[in-house]
mmCIF file with all atom_site columns, C-alpha atoms in Angstrom:
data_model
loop_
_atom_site.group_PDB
_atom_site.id
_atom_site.type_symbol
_atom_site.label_atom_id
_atom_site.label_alt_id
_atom_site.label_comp_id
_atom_site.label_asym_id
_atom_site.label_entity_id
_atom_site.label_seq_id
_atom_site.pdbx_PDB_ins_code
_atom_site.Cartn_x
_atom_site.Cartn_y
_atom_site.Cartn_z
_atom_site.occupancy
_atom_site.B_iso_or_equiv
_atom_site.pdbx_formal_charge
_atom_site.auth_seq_id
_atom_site.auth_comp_id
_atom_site.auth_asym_id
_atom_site.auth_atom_id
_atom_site.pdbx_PDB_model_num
ATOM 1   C CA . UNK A 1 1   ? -50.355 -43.922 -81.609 1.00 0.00 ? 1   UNK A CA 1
ATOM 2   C CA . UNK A 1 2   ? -52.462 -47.143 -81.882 1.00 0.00 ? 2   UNK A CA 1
ATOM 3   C CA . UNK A 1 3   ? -55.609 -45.195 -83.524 1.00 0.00 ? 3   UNK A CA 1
ATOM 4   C CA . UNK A 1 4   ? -57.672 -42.598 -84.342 1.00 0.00 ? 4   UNK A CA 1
ATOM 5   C CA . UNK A 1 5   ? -61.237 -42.763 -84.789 1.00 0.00 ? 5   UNK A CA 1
ATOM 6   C CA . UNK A 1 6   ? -63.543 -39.258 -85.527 1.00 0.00 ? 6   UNK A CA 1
ATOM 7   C CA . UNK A 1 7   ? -66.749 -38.532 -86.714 1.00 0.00 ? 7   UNK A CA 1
ATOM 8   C CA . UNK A 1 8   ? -69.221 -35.313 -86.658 1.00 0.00 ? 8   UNK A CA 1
ATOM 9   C CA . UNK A 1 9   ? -71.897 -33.624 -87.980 1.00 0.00 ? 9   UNK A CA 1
ATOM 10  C CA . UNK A 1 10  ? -72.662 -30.575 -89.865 1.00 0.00 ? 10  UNK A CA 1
ATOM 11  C CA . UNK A 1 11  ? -76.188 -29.290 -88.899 1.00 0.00 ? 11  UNK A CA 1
ATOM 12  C CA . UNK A 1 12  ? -76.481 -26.307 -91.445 1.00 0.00 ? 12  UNK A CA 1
ATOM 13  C CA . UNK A 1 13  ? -76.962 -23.395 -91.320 1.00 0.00 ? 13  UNK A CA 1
ATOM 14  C CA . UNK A 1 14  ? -75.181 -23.862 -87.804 1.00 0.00 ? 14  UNK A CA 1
ATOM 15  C CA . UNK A 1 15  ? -71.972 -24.978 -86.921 1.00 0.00 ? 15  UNK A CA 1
ATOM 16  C CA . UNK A 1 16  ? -70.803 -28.502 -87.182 1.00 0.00 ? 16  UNK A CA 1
ATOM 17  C CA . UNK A 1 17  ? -69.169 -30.721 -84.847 1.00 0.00 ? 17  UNK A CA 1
ATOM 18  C CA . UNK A 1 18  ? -66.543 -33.245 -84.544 1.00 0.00 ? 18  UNK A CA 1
ATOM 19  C CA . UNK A 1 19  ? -65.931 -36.003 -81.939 1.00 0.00 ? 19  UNK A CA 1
ATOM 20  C CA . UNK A 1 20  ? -62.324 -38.013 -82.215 1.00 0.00 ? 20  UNK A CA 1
ATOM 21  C CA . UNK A 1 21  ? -59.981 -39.991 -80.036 1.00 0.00 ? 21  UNK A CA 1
ATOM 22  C CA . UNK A 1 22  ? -57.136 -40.822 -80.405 1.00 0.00 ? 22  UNK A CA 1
ATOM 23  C CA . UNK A 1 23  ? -56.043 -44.526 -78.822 1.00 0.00 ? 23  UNK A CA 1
ATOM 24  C CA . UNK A 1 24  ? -52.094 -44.649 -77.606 1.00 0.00 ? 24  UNK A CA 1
ATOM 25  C CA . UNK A 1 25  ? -49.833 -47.509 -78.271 1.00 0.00 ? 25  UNK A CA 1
ATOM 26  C CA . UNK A 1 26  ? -48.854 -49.326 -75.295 1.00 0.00 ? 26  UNK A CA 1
ATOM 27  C CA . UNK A 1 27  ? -45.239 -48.188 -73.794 1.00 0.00 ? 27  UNK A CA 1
ATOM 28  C CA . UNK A 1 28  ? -45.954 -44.941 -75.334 1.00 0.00 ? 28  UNK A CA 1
ATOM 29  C CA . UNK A 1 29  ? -43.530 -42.564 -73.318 1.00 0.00 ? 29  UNK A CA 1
ATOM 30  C CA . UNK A 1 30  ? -44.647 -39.310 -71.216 1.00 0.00 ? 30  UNK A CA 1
ATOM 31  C CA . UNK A 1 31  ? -42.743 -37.366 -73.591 1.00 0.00 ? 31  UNK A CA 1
ATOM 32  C CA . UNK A 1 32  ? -44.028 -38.864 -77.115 1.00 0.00 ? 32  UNK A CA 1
ATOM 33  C CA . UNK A 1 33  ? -47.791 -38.675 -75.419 1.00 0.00 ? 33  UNK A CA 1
ATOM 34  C CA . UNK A 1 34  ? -47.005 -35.195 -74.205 1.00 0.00 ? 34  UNK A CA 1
ATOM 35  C CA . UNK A 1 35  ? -45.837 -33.722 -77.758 1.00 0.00 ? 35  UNK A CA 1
ATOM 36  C CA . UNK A 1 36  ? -49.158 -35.590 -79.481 1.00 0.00 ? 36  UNK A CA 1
ATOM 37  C CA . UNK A 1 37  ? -51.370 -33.738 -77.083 1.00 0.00 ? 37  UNK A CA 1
ATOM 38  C CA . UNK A 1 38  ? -49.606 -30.548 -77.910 1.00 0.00 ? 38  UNK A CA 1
ATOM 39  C CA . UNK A 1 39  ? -49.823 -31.403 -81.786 1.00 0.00 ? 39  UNK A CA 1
ATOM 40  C CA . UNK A 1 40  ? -53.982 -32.044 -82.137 1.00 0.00 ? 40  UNK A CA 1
ATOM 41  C CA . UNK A 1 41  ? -54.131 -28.641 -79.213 1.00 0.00 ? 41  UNK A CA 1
ATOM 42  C CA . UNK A 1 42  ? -52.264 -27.160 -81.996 1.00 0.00 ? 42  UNK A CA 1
ATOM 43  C CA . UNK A 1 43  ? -54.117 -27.887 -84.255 1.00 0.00 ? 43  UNK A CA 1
ATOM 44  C CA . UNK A 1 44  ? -57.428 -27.406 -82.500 1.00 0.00 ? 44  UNK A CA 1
ATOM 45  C CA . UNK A 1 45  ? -56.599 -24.138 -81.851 1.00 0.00 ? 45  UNK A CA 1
ATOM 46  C CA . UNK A 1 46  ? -55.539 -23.072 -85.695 1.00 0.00 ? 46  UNK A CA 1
ATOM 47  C CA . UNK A 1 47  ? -57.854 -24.865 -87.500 1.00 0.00 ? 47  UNK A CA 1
ATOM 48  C CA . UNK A 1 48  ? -60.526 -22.536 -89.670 1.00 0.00 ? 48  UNK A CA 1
ATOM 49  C CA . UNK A 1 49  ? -63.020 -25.074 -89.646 1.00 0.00 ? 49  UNK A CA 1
ATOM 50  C CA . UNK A 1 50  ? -66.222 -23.444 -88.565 1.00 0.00 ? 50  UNK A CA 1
ATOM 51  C CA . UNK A 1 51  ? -67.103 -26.409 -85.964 1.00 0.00 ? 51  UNK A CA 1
ATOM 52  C CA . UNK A 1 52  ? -66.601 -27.198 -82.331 1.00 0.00 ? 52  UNK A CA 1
ATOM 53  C CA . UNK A 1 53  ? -64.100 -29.814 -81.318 1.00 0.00 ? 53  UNK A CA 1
ATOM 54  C CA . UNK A 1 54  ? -64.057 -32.569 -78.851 1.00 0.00 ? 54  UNK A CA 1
ATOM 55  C CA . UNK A 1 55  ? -61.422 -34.811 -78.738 1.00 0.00 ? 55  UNK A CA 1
ATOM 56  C CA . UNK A 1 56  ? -59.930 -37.289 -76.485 1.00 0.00 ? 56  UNK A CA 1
ATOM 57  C CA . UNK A 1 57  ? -56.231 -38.724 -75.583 1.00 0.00 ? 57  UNK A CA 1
ATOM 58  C CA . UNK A 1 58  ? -57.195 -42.340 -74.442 1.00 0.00 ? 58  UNK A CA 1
ATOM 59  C CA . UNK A 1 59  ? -54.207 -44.238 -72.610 1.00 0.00 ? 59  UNK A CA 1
ATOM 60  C CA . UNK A 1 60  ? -54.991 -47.594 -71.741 1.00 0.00 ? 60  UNK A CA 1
ATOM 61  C CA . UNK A 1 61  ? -58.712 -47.428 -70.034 1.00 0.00 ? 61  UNK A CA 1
ATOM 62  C CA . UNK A 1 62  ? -58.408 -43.899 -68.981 1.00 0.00 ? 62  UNK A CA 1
ATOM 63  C CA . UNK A 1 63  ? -58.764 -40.461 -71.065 1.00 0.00 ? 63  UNK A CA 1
ATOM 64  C CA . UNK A 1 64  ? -58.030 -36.999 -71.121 1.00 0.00 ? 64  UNK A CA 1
ATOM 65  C CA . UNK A 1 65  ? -60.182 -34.447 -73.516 1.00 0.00 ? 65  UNK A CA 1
ATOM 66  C CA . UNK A 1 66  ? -57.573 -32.259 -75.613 1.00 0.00 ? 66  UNK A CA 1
ATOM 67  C CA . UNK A 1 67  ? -58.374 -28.571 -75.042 1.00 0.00 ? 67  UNK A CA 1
ATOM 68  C CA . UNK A 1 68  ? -56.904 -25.850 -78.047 1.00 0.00 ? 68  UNK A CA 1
ATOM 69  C CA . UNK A 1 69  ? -54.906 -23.900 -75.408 1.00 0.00 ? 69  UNK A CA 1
ATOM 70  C CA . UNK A 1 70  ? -51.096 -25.462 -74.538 1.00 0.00 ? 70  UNK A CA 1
ATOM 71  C CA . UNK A 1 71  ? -51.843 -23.709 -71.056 1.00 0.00 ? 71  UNK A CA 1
ATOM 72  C CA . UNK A 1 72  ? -55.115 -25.586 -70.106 1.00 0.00 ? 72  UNK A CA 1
ATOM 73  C CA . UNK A 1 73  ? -53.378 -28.851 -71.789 1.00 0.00 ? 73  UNK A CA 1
ATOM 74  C CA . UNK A 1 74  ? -50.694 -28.674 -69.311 1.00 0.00 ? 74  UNK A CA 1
ATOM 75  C CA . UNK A 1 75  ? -52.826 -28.645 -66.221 1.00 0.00 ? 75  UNK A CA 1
ATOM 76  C CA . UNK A 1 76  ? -55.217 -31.535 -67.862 1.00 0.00 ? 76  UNK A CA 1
ATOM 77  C CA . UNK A 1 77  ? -51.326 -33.609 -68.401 1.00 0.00 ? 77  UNK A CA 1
ATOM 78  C CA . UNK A 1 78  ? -50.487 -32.916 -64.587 1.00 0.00 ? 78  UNK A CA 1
ATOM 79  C CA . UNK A 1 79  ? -53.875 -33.786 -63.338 1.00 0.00 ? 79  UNK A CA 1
ATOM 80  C CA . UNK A 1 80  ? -53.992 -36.940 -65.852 1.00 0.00 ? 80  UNK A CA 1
ATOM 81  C CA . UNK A 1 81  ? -50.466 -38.098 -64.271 1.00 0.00 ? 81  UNK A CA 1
ATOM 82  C CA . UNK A 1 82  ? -51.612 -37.436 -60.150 1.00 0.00 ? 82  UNK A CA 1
ATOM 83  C CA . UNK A 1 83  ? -54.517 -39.325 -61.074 1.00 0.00 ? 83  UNK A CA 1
ATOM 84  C CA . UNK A 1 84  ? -52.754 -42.265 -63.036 1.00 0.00 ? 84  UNK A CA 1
ATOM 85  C CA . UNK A 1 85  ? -49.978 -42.121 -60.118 1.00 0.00 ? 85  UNK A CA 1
ATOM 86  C CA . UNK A 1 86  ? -53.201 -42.223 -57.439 1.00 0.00 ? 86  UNK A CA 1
ATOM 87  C CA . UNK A 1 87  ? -53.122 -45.943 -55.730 1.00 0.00 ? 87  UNK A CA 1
ATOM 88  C CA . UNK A 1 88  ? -56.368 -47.647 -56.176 1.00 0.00 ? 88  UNK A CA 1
ATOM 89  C CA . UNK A 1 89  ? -57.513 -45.994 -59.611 1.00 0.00 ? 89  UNK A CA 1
ATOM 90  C CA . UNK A 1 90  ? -58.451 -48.068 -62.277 1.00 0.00 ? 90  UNK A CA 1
ATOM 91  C CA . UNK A 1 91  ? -59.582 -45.773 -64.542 1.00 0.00 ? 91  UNK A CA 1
ATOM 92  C CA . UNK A 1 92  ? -59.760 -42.415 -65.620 1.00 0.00 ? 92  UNK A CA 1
ATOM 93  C CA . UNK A 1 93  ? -61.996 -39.832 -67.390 1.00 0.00 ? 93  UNK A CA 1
ATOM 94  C CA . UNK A 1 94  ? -60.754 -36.190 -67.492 1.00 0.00 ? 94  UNK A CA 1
ATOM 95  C CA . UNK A 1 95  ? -63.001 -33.107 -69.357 1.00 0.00 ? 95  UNK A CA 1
ATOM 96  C CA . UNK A 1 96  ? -62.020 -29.476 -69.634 1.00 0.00 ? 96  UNK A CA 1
ATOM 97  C CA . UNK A 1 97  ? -64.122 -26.224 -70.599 1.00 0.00 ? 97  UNK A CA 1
ATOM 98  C CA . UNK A 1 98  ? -67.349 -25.641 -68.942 1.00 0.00 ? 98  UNK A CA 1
ATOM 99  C CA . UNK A 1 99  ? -68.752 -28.103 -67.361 1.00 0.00 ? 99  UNK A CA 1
ATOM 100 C CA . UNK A 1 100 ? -65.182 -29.519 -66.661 1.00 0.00 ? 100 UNK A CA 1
ATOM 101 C CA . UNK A 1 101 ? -65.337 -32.860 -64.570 1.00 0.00 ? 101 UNK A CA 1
ATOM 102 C CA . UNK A 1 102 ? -63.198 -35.978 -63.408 1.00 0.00 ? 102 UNK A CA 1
ATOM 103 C CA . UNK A 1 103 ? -65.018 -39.488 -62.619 1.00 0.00 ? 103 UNK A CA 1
ATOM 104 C CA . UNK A 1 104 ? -62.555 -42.135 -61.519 1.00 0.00 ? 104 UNK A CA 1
ATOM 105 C CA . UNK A 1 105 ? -63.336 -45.923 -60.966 1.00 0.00 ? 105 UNK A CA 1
ATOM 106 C CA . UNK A 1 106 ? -62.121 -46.877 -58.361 1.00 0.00 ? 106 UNK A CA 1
ATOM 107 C CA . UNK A 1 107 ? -60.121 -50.779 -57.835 1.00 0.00 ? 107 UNK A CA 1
ATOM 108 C CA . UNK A 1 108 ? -61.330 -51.237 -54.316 1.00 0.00 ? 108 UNK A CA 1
ATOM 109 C CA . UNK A 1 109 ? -64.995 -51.622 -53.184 1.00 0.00 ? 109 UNK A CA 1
ATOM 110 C CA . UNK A 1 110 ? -64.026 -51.526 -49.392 1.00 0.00 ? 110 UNK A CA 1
ATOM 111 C CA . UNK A 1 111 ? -65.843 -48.134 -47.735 1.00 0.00 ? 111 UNK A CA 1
ATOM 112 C CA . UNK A 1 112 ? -62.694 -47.035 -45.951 1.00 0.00 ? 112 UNK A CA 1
ATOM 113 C CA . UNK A 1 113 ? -60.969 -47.515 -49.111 1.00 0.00 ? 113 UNK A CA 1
ATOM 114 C CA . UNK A 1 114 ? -63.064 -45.359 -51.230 1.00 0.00 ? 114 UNK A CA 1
ATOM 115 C CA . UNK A 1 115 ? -63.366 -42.599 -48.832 1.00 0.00 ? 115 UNK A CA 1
ATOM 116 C CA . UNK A 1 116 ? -59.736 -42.415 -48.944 1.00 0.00 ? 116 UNK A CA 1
ATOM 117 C CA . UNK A 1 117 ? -60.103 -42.337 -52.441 1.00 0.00 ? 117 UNK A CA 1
ATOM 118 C CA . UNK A 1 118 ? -62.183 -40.129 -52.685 1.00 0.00 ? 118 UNK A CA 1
ATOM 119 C CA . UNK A 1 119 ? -60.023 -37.514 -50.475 1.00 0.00 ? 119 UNK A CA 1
ATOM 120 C CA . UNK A 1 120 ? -57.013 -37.974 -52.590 1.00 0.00 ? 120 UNK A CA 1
ATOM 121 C CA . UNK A 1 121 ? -58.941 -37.398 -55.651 1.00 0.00 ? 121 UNK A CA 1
ATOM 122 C CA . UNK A 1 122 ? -60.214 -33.900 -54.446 1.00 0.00 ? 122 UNK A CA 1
ATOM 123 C CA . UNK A 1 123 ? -56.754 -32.984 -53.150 1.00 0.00 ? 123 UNK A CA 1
ATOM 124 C CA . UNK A 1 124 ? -55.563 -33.161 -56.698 1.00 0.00 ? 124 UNK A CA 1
ATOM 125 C CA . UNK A 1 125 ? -58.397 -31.981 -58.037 1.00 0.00 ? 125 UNK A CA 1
ATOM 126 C CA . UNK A 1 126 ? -58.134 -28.947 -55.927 1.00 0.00 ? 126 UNK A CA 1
ATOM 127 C CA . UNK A 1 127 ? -62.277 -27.741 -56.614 1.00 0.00 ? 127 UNK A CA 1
ATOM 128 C CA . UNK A 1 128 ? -61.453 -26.977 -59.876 1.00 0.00 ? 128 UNK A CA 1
ATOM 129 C CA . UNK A 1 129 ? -64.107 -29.369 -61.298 1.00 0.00 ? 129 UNK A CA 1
ATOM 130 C CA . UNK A 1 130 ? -66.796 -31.857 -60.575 1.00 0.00 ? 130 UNK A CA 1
ATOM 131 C CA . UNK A 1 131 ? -66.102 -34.905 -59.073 1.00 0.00 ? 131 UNK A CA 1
ATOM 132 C CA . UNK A 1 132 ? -67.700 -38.109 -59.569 1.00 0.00 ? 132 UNK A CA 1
ATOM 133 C CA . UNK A 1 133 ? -66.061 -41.410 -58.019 1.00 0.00 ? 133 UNK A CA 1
ATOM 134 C CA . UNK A 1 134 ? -67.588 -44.588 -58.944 1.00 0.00 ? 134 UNK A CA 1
ATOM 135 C CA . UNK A 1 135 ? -66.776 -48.673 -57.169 1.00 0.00 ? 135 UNK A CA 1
ATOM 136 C CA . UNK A 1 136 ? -65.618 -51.343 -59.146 1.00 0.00 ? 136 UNK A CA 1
ATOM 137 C CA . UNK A 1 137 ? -69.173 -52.097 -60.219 1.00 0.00 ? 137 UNK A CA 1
ATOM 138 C CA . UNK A 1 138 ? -69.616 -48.581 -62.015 1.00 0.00 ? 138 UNK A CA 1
ATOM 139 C CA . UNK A 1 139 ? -72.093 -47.719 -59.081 1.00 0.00 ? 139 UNK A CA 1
ATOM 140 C CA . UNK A 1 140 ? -71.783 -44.022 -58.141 1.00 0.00 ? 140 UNK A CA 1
ATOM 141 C CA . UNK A 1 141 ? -70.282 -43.357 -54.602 1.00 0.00 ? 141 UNK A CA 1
ATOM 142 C CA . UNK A 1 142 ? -70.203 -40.188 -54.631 1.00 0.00 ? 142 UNK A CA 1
ATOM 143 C CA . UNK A 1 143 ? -71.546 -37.578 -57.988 1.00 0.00 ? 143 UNK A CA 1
ATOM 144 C CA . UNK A 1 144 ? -70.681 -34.227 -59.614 1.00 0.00 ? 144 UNK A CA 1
ATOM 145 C CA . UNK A 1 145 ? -69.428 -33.136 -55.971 1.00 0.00 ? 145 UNK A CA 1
ATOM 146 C CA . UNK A 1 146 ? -67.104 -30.817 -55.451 1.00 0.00 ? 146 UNK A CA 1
ATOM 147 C CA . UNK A 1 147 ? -65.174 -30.869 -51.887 1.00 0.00 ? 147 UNK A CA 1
ATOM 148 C CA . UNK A 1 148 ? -66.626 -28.543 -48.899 1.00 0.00 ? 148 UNK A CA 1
ATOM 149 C CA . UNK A 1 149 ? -64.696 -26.760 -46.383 1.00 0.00 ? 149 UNK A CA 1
ATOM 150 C CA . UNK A 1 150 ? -64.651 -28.493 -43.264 1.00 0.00 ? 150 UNK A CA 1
ATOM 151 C CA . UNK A 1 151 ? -67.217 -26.147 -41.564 1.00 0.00 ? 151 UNK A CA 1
ATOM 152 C CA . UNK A 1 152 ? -69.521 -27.228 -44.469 1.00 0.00 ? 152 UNK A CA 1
ATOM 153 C CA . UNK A 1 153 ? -68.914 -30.945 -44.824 1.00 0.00 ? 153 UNK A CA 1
ATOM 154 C CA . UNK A 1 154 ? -72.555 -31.541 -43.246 1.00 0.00 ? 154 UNK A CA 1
ATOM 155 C CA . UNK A 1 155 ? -74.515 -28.918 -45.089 1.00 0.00 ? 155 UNK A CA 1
ATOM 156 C CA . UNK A 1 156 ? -75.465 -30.179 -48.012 1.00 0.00 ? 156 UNK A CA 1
ATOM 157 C CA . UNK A 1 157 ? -77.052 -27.144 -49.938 1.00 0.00 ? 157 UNK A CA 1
ATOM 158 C CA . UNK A 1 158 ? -72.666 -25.642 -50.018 1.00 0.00 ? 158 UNK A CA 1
ATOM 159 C CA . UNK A 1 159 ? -71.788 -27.918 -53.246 1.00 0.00 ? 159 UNK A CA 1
ATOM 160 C CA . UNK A 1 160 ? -71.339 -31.246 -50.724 1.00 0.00 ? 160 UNK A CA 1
ATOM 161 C CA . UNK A 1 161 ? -72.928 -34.036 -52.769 1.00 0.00 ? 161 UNK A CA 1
ATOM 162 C CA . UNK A 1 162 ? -73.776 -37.168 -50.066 1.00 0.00 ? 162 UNK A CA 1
ATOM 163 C CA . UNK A 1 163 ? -72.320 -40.287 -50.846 1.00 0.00 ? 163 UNK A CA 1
ATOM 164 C CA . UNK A 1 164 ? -75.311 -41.877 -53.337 1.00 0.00 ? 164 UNK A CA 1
ATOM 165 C CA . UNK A 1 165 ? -73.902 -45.623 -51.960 1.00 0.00 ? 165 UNK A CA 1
ATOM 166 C CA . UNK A 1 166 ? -74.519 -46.682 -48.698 1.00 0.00 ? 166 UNK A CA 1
ATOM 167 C CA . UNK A 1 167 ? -71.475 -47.361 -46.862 1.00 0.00 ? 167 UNK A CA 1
ATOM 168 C CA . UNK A 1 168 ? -70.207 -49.831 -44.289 1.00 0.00 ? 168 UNK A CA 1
#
């Protein structure tokens, strides 16, 4: 690994918090990532400390949050590498638990381009979390959407979030 930065907070008489990422070498290997996930899960999951956790896997621009359970971390891995493996992706930002999202920026600012972007991204995503997809610029095309059924794709109040940029 290349770093690790954490800090938190301990608002007594409440529970505390801690926020870390950890920054991967470059040429780090599948494998050697894979295991270092599995480690901080590990110890996520066993720690006695009475706070909550949020930590990150950074690799290159794009990140993963780390979740305590080896089960949920093996979905976030496969979803992490169908994203990284997604043509026209720059970068990445994957959460778990509630409120679980993905926002990708995207390397192409063409309309067609980022509609089929954004189509790819929800077939790996398969609904199982927000979706945000953002241009080159950072501007939002589409936010926090989640992917309709076709009979729905034009009624808006069924989870279908309308592009927010306007599109060629």
């Amino acid at each position: 690994m290349k770093s690790v930065s954490a800090f938190g907070s301990n608002d007594l008489p409440f529970n505390g918090s801690v926020r870390g990422t950890v920054v991967l070498q470059p040429g780090t290997t599948a494998s050697q990532r894979n295991k270092l996930i599995h480690r901080v899960g590990e110890y996520l999951a066993d720690s006695e400390a009475n706070v909550s956790w949020n930590v990150d896997l950074q690799e290159g621009e794009s990140k993963m949050e780390i979740a305590e359970k080896r089960k949920t971390n093996e979905a976030q891995i496969k979803l992490f590498d169908d994203l990284l493996a997604t043509q026209n992706i720059g970068t990445i930002d994957v959460s778990v638990g509630h409120g679980a999202q993905v926002q990708v920026i995207s390397t192409e600012s063409d309309s067609t381009a980022l509609l089929d972007l954004a189509d790819k991204v929800f077939t790996i995503v398969k609904n199982d979390r927000s979706v945000t997809i953002k241009d080159p610029s950072g501007e939002s095309l589409i936010e926090n959407s989640r992917k309709p059924a076709k009979a729905d794709q034009n009624d808006f109040s069924k989870g279908w979030i309308a592009p927010t940029k306007a599109l060629d």
